[in-house]
Short mmCIF file of C-alpha atoms and ligand atoms in Angstrom, two decimals:
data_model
loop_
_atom_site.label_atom_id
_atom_site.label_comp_id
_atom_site.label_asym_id
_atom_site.label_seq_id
_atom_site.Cartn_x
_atom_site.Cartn_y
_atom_site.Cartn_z
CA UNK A 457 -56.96 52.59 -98.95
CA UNK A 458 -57.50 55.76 -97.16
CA UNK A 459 -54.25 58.08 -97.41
CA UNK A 460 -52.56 59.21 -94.47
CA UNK A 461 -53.17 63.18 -94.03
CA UNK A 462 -50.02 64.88 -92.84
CA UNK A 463 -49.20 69.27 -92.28
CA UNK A 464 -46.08 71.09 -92.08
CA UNK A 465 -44.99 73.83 -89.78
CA UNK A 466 -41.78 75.85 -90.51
CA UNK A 467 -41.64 75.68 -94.34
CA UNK A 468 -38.08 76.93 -95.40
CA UNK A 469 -35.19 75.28 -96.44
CA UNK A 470 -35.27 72.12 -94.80
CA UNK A 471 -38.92 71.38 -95.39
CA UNK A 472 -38.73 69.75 -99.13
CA UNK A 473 -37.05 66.54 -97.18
CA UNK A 474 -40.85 65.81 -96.24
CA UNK A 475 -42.99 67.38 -98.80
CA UNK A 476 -42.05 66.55 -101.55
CA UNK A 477 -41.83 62.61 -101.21
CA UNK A 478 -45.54 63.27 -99.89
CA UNK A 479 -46.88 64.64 -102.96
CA UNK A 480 -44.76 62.40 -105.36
CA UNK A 481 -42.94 59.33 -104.39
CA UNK A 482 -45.10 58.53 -101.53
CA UNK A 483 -48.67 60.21 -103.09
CA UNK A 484 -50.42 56.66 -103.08
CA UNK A 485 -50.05 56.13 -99.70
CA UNK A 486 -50.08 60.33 -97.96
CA UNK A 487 -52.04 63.71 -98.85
CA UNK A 488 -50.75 67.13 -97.61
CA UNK A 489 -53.37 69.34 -96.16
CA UNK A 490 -51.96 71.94 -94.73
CA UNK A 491 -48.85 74.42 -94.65
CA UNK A 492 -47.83 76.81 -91.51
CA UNK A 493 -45.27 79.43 -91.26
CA UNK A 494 -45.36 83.15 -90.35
CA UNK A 495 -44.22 84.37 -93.74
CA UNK A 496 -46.60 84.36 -96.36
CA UNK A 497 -43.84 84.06 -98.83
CA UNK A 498 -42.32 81.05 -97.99
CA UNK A 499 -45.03 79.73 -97.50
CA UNK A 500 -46.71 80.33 -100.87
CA UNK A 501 -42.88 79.43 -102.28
CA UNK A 502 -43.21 75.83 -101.31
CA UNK A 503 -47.36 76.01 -102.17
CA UNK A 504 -47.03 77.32 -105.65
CA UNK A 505 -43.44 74.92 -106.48
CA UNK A 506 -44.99 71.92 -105.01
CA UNK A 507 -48.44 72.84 -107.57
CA UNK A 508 -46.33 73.21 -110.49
CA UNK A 509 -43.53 70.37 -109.97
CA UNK A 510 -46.10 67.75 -109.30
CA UNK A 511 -49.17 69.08 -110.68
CA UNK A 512 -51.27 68.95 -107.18
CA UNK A 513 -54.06 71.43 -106.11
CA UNK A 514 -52.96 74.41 -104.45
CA UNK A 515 -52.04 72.94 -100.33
CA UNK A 516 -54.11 75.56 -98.05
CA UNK A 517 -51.59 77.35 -96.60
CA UNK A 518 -51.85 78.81 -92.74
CA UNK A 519 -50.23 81.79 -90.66
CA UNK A 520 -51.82 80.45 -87.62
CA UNK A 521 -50.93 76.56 -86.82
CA UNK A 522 -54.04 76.03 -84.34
CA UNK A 523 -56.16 77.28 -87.03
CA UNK A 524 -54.73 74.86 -89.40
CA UNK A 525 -55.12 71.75 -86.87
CA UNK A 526 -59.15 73.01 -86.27
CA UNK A 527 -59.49 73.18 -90.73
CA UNK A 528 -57.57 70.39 -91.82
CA UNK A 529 -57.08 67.59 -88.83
CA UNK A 530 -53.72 66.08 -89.76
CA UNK A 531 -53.00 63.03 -88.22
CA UNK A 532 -49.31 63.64 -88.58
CA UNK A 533 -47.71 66.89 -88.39
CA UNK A 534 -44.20 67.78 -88.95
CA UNK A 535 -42.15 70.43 -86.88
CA UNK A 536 -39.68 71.94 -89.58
CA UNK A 537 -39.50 75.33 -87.87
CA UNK A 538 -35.72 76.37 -85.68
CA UNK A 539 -35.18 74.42 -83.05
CA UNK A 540 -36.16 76.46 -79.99
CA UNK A 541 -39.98 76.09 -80.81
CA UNK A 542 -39.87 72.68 -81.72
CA UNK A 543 -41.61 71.46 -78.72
CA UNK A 544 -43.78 74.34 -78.57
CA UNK A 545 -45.72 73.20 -81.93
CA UNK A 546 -45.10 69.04 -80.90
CA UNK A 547 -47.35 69.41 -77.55
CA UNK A 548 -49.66 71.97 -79.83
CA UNK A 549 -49.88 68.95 -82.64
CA UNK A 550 -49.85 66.00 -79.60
CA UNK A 551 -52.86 68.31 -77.71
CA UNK A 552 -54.76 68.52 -81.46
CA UNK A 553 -54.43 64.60 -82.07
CA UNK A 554 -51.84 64.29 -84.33
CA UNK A 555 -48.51 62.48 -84.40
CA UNK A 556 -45.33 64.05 -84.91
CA UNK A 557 -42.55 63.59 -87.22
CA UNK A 558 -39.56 66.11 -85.63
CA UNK A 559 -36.82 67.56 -87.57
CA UNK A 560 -33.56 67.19 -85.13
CA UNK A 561 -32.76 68.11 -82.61
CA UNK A 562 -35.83 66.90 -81.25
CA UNK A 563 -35.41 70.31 -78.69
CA UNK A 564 -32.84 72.17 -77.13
CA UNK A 565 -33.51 72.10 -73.66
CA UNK A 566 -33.88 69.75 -70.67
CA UNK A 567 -37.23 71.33 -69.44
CA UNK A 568 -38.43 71.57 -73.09
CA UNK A 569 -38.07 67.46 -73.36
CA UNK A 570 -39.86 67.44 -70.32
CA UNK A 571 -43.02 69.04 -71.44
CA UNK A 572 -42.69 66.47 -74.20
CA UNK A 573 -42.34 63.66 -72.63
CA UNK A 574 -45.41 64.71 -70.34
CA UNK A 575 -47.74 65.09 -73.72
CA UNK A 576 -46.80 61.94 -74.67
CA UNK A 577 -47.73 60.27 -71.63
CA UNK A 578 -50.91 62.49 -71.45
CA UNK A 579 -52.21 61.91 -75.24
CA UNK A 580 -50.64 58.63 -75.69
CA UNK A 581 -49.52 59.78 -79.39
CA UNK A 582 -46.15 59.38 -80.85
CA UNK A 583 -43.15 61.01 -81.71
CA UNK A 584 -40.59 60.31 -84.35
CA UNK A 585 -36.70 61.89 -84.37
CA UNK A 586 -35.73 61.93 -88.23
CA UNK A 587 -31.94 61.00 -87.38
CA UNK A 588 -31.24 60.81 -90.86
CA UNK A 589 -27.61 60.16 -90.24
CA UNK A 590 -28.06 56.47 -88.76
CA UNK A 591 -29.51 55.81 -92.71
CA UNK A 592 -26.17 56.63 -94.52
CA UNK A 593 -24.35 53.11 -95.93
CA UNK A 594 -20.85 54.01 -93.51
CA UNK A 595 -21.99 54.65 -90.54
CA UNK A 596 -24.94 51.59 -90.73
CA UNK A 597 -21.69 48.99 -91.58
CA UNK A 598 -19.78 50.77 -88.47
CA UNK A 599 -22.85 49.48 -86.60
CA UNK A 600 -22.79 46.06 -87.96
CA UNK A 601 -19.27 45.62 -87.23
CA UNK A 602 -19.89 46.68 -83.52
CA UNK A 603 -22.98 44.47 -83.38
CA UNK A 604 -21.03 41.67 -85.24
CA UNK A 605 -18.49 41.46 -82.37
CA UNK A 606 -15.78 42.36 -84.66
CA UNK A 607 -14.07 44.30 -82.03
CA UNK A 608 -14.95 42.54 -78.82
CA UNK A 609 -16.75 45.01 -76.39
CA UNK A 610 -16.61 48.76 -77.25
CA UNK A 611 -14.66 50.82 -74.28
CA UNK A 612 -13.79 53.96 -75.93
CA UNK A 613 -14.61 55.79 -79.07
CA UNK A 614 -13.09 59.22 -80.20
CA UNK A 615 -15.20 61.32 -82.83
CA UNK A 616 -13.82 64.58 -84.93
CA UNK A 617 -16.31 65.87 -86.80
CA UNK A 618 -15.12 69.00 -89.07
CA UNK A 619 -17.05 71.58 -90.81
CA UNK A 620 -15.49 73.51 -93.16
CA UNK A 621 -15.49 77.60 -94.12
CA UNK A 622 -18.74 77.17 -96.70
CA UNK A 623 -21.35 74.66 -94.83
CA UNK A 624 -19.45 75.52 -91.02
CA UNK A 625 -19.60 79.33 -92.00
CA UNK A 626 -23.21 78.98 -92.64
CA UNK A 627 -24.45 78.57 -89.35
CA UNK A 628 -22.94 81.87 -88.54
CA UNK A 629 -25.21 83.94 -90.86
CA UNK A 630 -28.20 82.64 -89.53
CA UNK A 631 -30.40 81.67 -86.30
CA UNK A 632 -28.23 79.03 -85.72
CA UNK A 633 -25.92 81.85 -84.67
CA UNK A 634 -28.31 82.64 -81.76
CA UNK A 635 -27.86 80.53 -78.67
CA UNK A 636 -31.46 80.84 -77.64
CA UNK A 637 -32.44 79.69 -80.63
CA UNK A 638 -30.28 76.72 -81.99
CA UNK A 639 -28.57 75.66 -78.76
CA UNK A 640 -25.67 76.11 -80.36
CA UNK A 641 -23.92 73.39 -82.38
CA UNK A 642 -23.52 70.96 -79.71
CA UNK A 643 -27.33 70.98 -79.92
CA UNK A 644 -28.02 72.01 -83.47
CA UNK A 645 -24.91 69.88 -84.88
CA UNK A 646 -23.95 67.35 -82.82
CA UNK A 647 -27.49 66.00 -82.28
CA UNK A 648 -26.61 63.74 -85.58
CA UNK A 649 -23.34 62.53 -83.94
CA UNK A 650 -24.47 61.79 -80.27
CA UNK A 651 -26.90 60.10 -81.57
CA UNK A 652 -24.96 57.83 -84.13
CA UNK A 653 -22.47 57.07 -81.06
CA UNK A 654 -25.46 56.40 -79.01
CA UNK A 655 -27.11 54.53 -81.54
CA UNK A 656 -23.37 52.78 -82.40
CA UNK A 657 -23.03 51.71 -78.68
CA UNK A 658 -26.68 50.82 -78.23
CA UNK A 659 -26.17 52.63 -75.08
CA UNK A 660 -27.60 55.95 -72.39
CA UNK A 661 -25.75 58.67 -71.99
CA UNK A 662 -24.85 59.15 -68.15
CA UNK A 663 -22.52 62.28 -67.81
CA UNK A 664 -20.80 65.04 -70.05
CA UNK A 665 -18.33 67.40 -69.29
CA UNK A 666 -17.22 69.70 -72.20
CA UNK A 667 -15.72 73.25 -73.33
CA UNK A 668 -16.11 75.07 -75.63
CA UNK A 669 -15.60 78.84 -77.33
CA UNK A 670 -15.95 81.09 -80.31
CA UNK A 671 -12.45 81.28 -82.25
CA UNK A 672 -12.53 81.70 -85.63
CA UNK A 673 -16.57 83.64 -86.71
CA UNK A 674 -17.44 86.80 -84.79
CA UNK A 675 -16.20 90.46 -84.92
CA UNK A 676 -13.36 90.09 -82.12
CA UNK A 677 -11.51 86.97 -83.80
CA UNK A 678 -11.75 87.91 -87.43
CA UNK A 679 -10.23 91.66 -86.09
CA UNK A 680 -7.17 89.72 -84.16
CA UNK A 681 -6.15 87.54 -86.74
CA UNK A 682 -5.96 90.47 -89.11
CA UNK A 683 -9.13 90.01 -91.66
CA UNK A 684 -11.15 93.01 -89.71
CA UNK A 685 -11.55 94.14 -93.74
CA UNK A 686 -14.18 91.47 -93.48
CA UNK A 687 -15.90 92.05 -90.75
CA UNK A 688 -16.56 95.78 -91.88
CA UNK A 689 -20.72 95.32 -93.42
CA UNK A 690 -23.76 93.66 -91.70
CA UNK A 691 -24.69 91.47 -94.40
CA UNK A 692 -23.23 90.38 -97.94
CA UNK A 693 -26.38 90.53 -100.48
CA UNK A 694 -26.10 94.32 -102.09
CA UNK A 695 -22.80 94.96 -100.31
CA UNK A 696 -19.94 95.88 -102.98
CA UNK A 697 -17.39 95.51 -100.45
CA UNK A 698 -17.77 91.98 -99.59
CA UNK A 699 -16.72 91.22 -103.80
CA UNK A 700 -13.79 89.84 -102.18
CA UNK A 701 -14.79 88.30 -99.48
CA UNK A 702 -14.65 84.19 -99.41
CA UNK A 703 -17.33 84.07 -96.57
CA UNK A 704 -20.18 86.45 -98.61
CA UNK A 705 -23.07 84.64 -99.30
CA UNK A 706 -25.16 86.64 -101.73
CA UNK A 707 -29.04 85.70 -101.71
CA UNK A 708 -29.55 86.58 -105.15
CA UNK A 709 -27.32 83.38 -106.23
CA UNK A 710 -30.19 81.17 -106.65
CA UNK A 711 -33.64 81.76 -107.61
CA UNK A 712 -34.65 79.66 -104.44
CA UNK A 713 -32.97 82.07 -101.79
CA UNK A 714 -34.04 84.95 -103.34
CA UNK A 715 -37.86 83.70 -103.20
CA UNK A 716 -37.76 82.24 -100.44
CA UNK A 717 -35.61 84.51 -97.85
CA UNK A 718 -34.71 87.97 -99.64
CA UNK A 719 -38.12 88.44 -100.60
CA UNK A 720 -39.80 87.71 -97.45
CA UNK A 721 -37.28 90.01 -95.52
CA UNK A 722 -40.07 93.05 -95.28
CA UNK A 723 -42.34 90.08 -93.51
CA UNK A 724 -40.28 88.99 -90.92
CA UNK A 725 -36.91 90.32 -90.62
CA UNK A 726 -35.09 86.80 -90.88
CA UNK A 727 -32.02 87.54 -92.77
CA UNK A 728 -30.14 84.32 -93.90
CA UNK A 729 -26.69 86.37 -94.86
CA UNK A 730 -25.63 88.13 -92.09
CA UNK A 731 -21.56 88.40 -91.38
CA UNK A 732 -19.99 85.96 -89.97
CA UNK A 733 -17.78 88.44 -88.82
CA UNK A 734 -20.24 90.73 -86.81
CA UNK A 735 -20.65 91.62 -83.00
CA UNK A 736 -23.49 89.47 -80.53
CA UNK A 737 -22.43 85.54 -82.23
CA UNK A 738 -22.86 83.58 -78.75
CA UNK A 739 -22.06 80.10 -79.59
CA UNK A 740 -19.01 77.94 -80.12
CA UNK A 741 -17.38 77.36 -83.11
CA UNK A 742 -14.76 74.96 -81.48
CA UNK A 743 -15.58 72.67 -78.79
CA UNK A 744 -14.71 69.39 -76.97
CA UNK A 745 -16.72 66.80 -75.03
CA UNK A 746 -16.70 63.83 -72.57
CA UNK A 747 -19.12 61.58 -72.31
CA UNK A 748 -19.86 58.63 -70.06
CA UNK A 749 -22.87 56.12 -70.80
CA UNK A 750 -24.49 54.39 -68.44
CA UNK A 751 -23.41 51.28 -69.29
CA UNK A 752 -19.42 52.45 -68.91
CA UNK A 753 -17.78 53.06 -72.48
CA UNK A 754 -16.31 56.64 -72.40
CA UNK A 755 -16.49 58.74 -75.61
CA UNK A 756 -14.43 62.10 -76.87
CA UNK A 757 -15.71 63.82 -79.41
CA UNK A 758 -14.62 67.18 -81.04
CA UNK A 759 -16.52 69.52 -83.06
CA UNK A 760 -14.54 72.81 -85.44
CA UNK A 761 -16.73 74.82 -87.52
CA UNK A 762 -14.12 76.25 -89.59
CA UNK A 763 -11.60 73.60 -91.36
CA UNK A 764 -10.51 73.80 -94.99
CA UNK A 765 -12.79 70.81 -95.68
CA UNK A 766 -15.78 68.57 -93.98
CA UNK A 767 -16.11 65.58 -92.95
CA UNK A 768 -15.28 63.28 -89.50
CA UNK A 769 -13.32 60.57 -88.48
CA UNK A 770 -13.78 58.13 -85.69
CA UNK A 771 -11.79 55.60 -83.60
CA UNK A 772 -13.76 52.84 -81.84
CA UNK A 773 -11.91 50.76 -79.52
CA UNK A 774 -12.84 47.63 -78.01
CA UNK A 775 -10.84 44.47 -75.95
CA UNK A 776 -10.86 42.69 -79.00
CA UNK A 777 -9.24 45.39 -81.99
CA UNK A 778 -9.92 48.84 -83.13
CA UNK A 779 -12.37 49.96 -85.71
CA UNK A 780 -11.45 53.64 -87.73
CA UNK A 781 -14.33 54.96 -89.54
CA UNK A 782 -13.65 58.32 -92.15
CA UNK A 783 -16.22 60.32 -93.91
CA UNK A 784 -15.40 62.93 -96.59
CA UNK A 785 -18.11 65.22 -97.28
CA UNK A 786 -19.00 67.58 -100.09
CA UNK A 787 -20.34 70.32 -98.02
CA UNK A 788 -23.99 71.03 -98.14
CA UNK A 789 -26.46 74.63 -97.88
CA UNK A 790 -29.96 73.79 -98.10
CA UNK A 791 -31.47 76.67 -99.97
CA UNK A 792 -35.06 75.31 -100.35
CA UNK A 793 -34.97 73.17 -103.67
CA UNK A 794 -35.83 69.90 -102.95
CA UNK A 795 -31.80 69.40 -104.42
CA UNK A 796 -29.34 70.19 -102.43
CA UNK A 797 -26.89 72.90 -103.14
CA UNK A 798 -22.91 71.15 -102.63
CA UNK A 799 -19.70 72.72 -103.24
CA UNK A 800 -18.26 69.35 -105.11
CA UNK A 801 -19.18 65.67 -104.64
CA UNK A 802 -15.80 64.36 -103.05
CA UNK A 803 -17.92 61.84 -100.63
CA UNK A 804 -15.91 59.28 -99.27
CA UNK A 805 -16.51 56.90 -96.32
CA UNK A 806 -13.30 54.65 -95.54
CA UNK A 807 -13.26 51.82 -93.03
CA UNK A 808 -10.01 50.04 -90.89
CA UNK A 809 -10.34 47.51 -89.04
CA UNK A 810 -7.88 45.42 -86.75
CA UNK A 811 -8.31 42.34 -84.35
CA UNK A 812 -5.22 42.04 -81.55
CA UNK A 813 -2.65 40.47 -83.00
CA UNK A 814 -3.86 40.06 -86.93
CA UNK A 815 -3.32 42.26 -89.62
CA UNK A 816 -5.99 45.43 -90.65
CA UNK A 817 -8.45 45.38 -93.40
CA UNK A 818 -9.10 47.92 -94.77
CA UNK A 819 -12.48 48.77 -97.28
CA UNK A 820 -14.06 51.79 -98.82
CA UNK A 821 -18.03 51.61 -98.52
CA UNK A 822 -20.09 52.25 -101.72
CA UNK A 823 -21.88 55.39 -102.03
CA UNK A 824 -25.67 55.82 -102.59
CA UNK A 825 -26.71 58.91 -104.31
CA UNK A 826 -29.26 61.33 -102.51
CA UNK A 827 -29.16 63.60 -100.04
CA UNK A 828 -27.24 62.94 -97.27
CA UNK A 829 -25.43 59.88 -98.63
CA UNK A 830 -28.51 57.91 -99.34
CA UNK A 831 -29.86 58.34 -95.67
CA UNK A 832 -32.79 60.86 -96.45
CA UNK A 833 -34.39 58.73 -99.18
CA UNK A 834 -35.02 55.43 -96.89
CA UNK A 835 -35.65 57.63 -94.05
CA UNK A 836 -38.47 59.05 -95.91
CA UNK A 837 -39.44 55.65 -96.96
CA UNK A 838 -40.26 54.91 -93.63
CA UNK A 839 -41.69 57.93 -92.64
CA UNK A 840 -44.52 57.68 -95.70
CA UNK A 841 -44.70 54.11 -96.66
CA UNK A 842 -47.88 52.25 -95.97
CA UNK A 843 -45.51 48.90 -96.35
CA UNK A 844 -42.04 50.31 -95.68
CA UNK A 845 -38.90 47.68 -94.88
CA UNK A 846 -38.41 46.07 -91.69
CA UNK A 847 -36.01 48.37 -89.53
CA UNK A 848 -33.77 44.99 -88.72
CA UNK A 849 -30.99 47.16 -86.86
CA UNK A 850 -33.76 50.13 -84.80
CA UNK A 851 -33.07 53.05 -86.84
CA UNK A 852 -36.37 54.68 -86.29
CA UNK A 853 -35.82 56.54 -83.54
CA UNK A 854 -38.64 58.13 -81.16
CA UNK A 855 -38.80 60.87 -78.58
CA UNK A 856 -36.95 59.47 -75.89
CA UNK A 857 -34.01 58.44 -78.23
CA UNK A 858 -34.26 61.94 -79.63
CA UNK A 859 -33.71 62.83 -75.63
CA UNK A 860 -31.23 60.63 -75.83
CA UNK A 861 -29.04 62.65 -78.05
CA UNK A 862 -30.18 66.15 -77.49
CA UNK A 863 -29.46 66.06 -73.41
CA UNK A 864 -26.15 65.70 -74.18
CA UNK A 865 -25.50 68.44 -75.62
CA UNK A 866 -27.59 70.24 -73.34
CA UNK A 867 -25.77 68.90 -70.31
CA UNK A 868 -22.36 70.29 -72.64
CA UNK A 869 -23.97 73.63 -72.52
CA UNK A 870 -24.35 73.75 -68.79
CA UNK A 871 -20.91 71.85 -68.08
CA UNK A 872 -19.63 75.06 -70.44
CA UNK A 873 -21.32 77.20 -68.50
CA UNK A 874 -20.13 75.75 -64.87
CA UNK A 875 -17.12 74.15 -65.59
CA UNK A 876 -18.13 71.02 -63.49
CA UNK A 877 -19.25 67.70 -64.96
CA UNK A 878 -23.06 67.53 -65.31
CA UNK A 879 -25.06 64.25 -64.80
CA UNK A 880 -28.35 63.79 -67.24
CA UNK A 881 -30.24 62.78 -64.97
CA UNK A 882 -30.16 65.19 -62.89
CA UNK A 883 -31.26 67.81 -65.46
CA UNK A 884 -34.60 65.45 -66.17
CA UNK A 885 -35.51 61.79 -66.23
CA UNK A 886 -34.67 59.57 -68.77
CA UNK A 887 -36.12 56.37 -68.01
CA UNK A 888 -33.57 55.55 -65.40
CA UNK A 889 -34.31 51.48 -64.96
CA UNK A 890 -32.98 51.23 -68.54
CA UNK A 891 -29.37 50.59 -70.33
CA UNK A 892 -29.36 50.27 -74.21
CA UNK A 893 -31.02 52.73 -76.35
CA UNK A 894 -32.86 50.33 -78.15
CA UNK A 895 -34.80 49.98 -74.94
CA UNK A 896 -35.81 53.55 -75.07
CA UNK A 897 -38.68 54.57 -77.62
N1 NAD B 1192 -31.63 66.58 -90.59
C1 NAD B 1192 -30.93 67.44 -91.29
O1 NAD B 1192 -29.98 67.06 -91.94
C2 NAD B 1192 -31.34 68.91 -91.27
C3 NAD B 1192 -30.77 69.80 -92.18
C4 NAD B 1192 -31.16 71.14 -92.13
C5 NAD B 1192 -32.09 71.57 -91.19
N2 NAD B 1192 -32.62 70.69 -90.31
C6 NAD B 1192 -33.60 71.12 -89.30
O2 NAD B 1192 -34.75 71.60 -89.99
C7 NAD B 1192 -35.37 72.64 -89.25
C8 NAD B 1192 -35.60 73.85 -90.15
O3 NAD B 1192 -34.34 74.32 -90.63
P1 NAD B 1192 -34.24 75.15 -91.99
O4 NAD B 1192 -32.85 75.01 -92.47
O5 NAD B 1192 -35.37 74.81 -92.88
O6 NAD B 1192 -34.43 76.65 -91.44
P2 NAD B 1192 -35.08 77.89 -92.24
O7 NAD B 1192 -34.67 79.08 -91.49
O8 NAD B 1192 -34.77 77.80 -93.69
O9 NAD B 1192 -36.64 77.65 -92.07
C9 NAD B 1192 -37.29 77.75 -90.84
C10 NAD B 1192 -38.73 78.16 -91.10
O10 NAD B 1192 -39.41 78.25 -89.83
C11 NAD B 1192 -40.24 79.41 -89.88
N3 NAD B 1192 -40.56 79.94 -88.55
C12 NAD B 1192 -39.89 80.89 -87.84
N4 NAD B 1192 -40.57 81.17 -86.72
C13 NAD B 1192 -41.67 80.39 -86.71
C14 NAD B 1192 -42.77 80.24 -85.82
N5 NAD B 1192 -42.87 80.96 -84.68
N6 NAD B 1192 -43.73 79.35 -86.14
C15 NAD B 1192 -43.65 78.61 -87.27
N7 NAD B 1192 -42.65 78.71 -88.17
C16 NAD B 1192 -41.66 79.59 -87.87
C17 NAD B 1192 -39.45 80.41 -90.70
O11 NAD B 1192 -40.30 81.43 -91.21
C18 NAD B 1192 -38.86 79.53 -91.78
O12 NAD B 1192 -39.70 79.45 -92.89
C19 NAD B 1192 -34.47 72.92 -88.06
O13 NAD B 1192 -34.97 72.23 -86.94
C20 NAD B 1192 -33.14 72.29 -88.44
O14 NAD B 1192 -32.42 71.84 -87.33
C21 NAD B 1192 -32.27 69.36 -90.36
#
């Protein structure tokens, strides 16, 4: 059987997620031809570790993506660069001939979907959104309980997610800080939960109204609250001063961020430990939303960026009971191995339910090991199987589910900006004669 041929662009920390069950797990059935990223050094990181943990030829490796679509004709490529230029490279890959596979969010802007959506239409090739949340074992029994009726018909649901001062502070060193880049965290972030509430609800998303501000990271706050000691050096690698700091993040920890982002500093300029406490951070690290769906249920959801620990808890109620969902994380930093760097492994996910008028049950849900509870591992199952398991309950998930998700948040950052409620459809069409996600691609 001929192998499916599949190329990378943006190949830092996130990337190993998709390479590396190509070249081993999956190596029957896929082939990676090609690598693309600006710097030379993480690109060559990723070449030479993928060469000597698998024992594969050296992947040709590209600073120019068009080139590497002309040399190596992918048939799927996957967009692993930040997320402002993901839909720059998905038309590029759509225009070549090539599927995509998208890292979330699938972009962060209304007018970026569009141009999506409109090389879609024009090449007739497909997208994929790798939601890899909507794999984990809690939140696909939360689903089956909805589904099952357990609870009647959902109405309301109220969602906390919390990020705590290692993973939460994270985002604040790097281009996630950047507004223009990221989106900011409703986009970045909360892509995962919209979507599992979307995908939970089987339903649109109609309207959002939300606020939001920066609290806690950022020169001003940390100054205020009396820890302007920390706020006093632009980055924490080679900084004596930040010895005592709990927020330095020192790129010379691990052999992987030192190859992969110190080294290639001289290339690019990325650094990946600035303060957390420095001048120019414009997104939120505390924000609230409202959402209506099209099909009426009303949702609140809350995002902080700087709790003592991580996780989120949610409250589903429908005319027949209540459903209470909480997830304890171990807090993650991707640094480029294909294992994932956690500050303990305190994973937890805790379910309640309770029918009117009969007593709760209450059940903890097992936990599967691998990255992000178990989800990655069958997500990339059926991303590079040639035979993978039916998807019984749609968790593959498309462009305009991807949409789906990521306009909220966009809509959130206008509503921020205007103060007034902001209806998606308005900001760009989203197949309007539809009312459950699953009808979406
Ligand atoms: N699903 C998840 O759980 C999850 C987790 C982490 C990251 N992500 C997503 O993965 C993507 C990459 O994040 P990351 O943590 O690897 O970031 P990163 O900063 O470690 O890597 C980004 C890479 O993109 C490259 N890049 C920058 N400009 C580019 C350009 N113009 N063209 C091509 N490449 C360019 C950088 O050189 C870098 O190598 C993001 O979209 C992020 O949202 C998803």
């Amino acid at each position: 059987m001929k192998r499916k041929t599949y190329a990378a662009v943006g190949t830092g920390g996130r990337v190993p997620m998709f390479l590396d069950p190509i070249v081993d797990t999956y190596r029957a059935d896929c082939e990676l031809v090609g690598l693309c990223d600006p710097s030379e050094v993480r690109r060559t990181f990723h070449q030479k570790r993928l060469a000597s943990e698998y024992g594969i030829a050296p992947v040709p490796t590209f600073s120019d993506f068009d080139q590497m679509m002309r040399e190596t004709h992918p048939e799927i490529v996957i967009v692993c660069t930040p997320d402002a230029l993901h839909h720059e490279y998905i038309v590029r890959a759509l225009e070549a001939g090539a599927d995509v596979i998208s890292e979330k969010p699938l972009t962060i802007r209304a007018d970026f979907y569009a141009k999506i959506a409109e090389a879609v239409r024009r090449t007739g090739k497909k997208v994929r959104t790798t939601f890899n949340m909507r794999w984990t074992p809690g939140i696909g029994k939360i689903r089956q309980l909805i589904a099952d009726g357990t609870i009647g018909c959902v109405r309301h649901v109220d969602f906390e997610y919390y990020l705590n001062t290692s993973h939460g502070a994270d985002y604040f060193r790097r281009w996630h800080s950047e507004k223009s880049v990221s989106g900011g965290l409703l986009l970045h972030k909360s892509t995962h939960h919209f979507d599992i509430i979307n995908w939970w609800l089987d339903a649109i998303p109609a309207e959002v109204f939300a606020m939001g501000k920066l609290c806690f990271y950022g020169r001003e706050n940390a100054i205020a609250r009396g820890d302007g000691r920390f706020a006093e050096y632009p980055r924490y690698t080679g900084e004596p001063a930040a010895a005592e700091d709990p927020f330095a993040f020192d790129l010379n920890q691990s052999e992987s961020t030192r190859d992969l982002y110190l080294n290639a500093e001289a290339e690019t300029g990325y650094l990946r430990d600035r303060n957390v406490f420095r001048a120019g951070i414009d997104i939120e690290d505390s924000m609230s939303v409202m959402i209506r769906y099209r099909t009426g249920e009303i949702v609140n959801y809350s995002l902080n960026a700087y709790c003592p620990d991580e996780g989120f808890r949610a409250s589903i109620c429908g005319d027949r009971g209540r459903i209470e969902y909480t997830e304890r994380h171990a807090s993650h930093i991707l640094t480029g191995d294909k294992e994932v760097q956690t500050d303990g492994d305190d994973y937890t996910m805790h379910v309640r339910v309770q029918r009117h008028f009969e007593k709760p049950v209450e059940f903890d849900v097992e936990k599967v090991s691998g990255g992000h509870g178990g989800g990655d591992a069958l997500l990339q199952c059926q991303m590079f199987s040639s035979n993978p398991p039916v998807d019984a309950t749609n968790r593959n998930a498309g462009h305009e589910q991807g949409a789906a998700s990521l306009l909220i948040g966009a809509a959130a950052n206008q509503s921020m900006q205007t103060g007034q409620p902001v209806r998606i459809e308005e900001m760009v069409s989203l197949r309007p004669d539809k009312q459950r996600l699953h009808e979406l691609v």
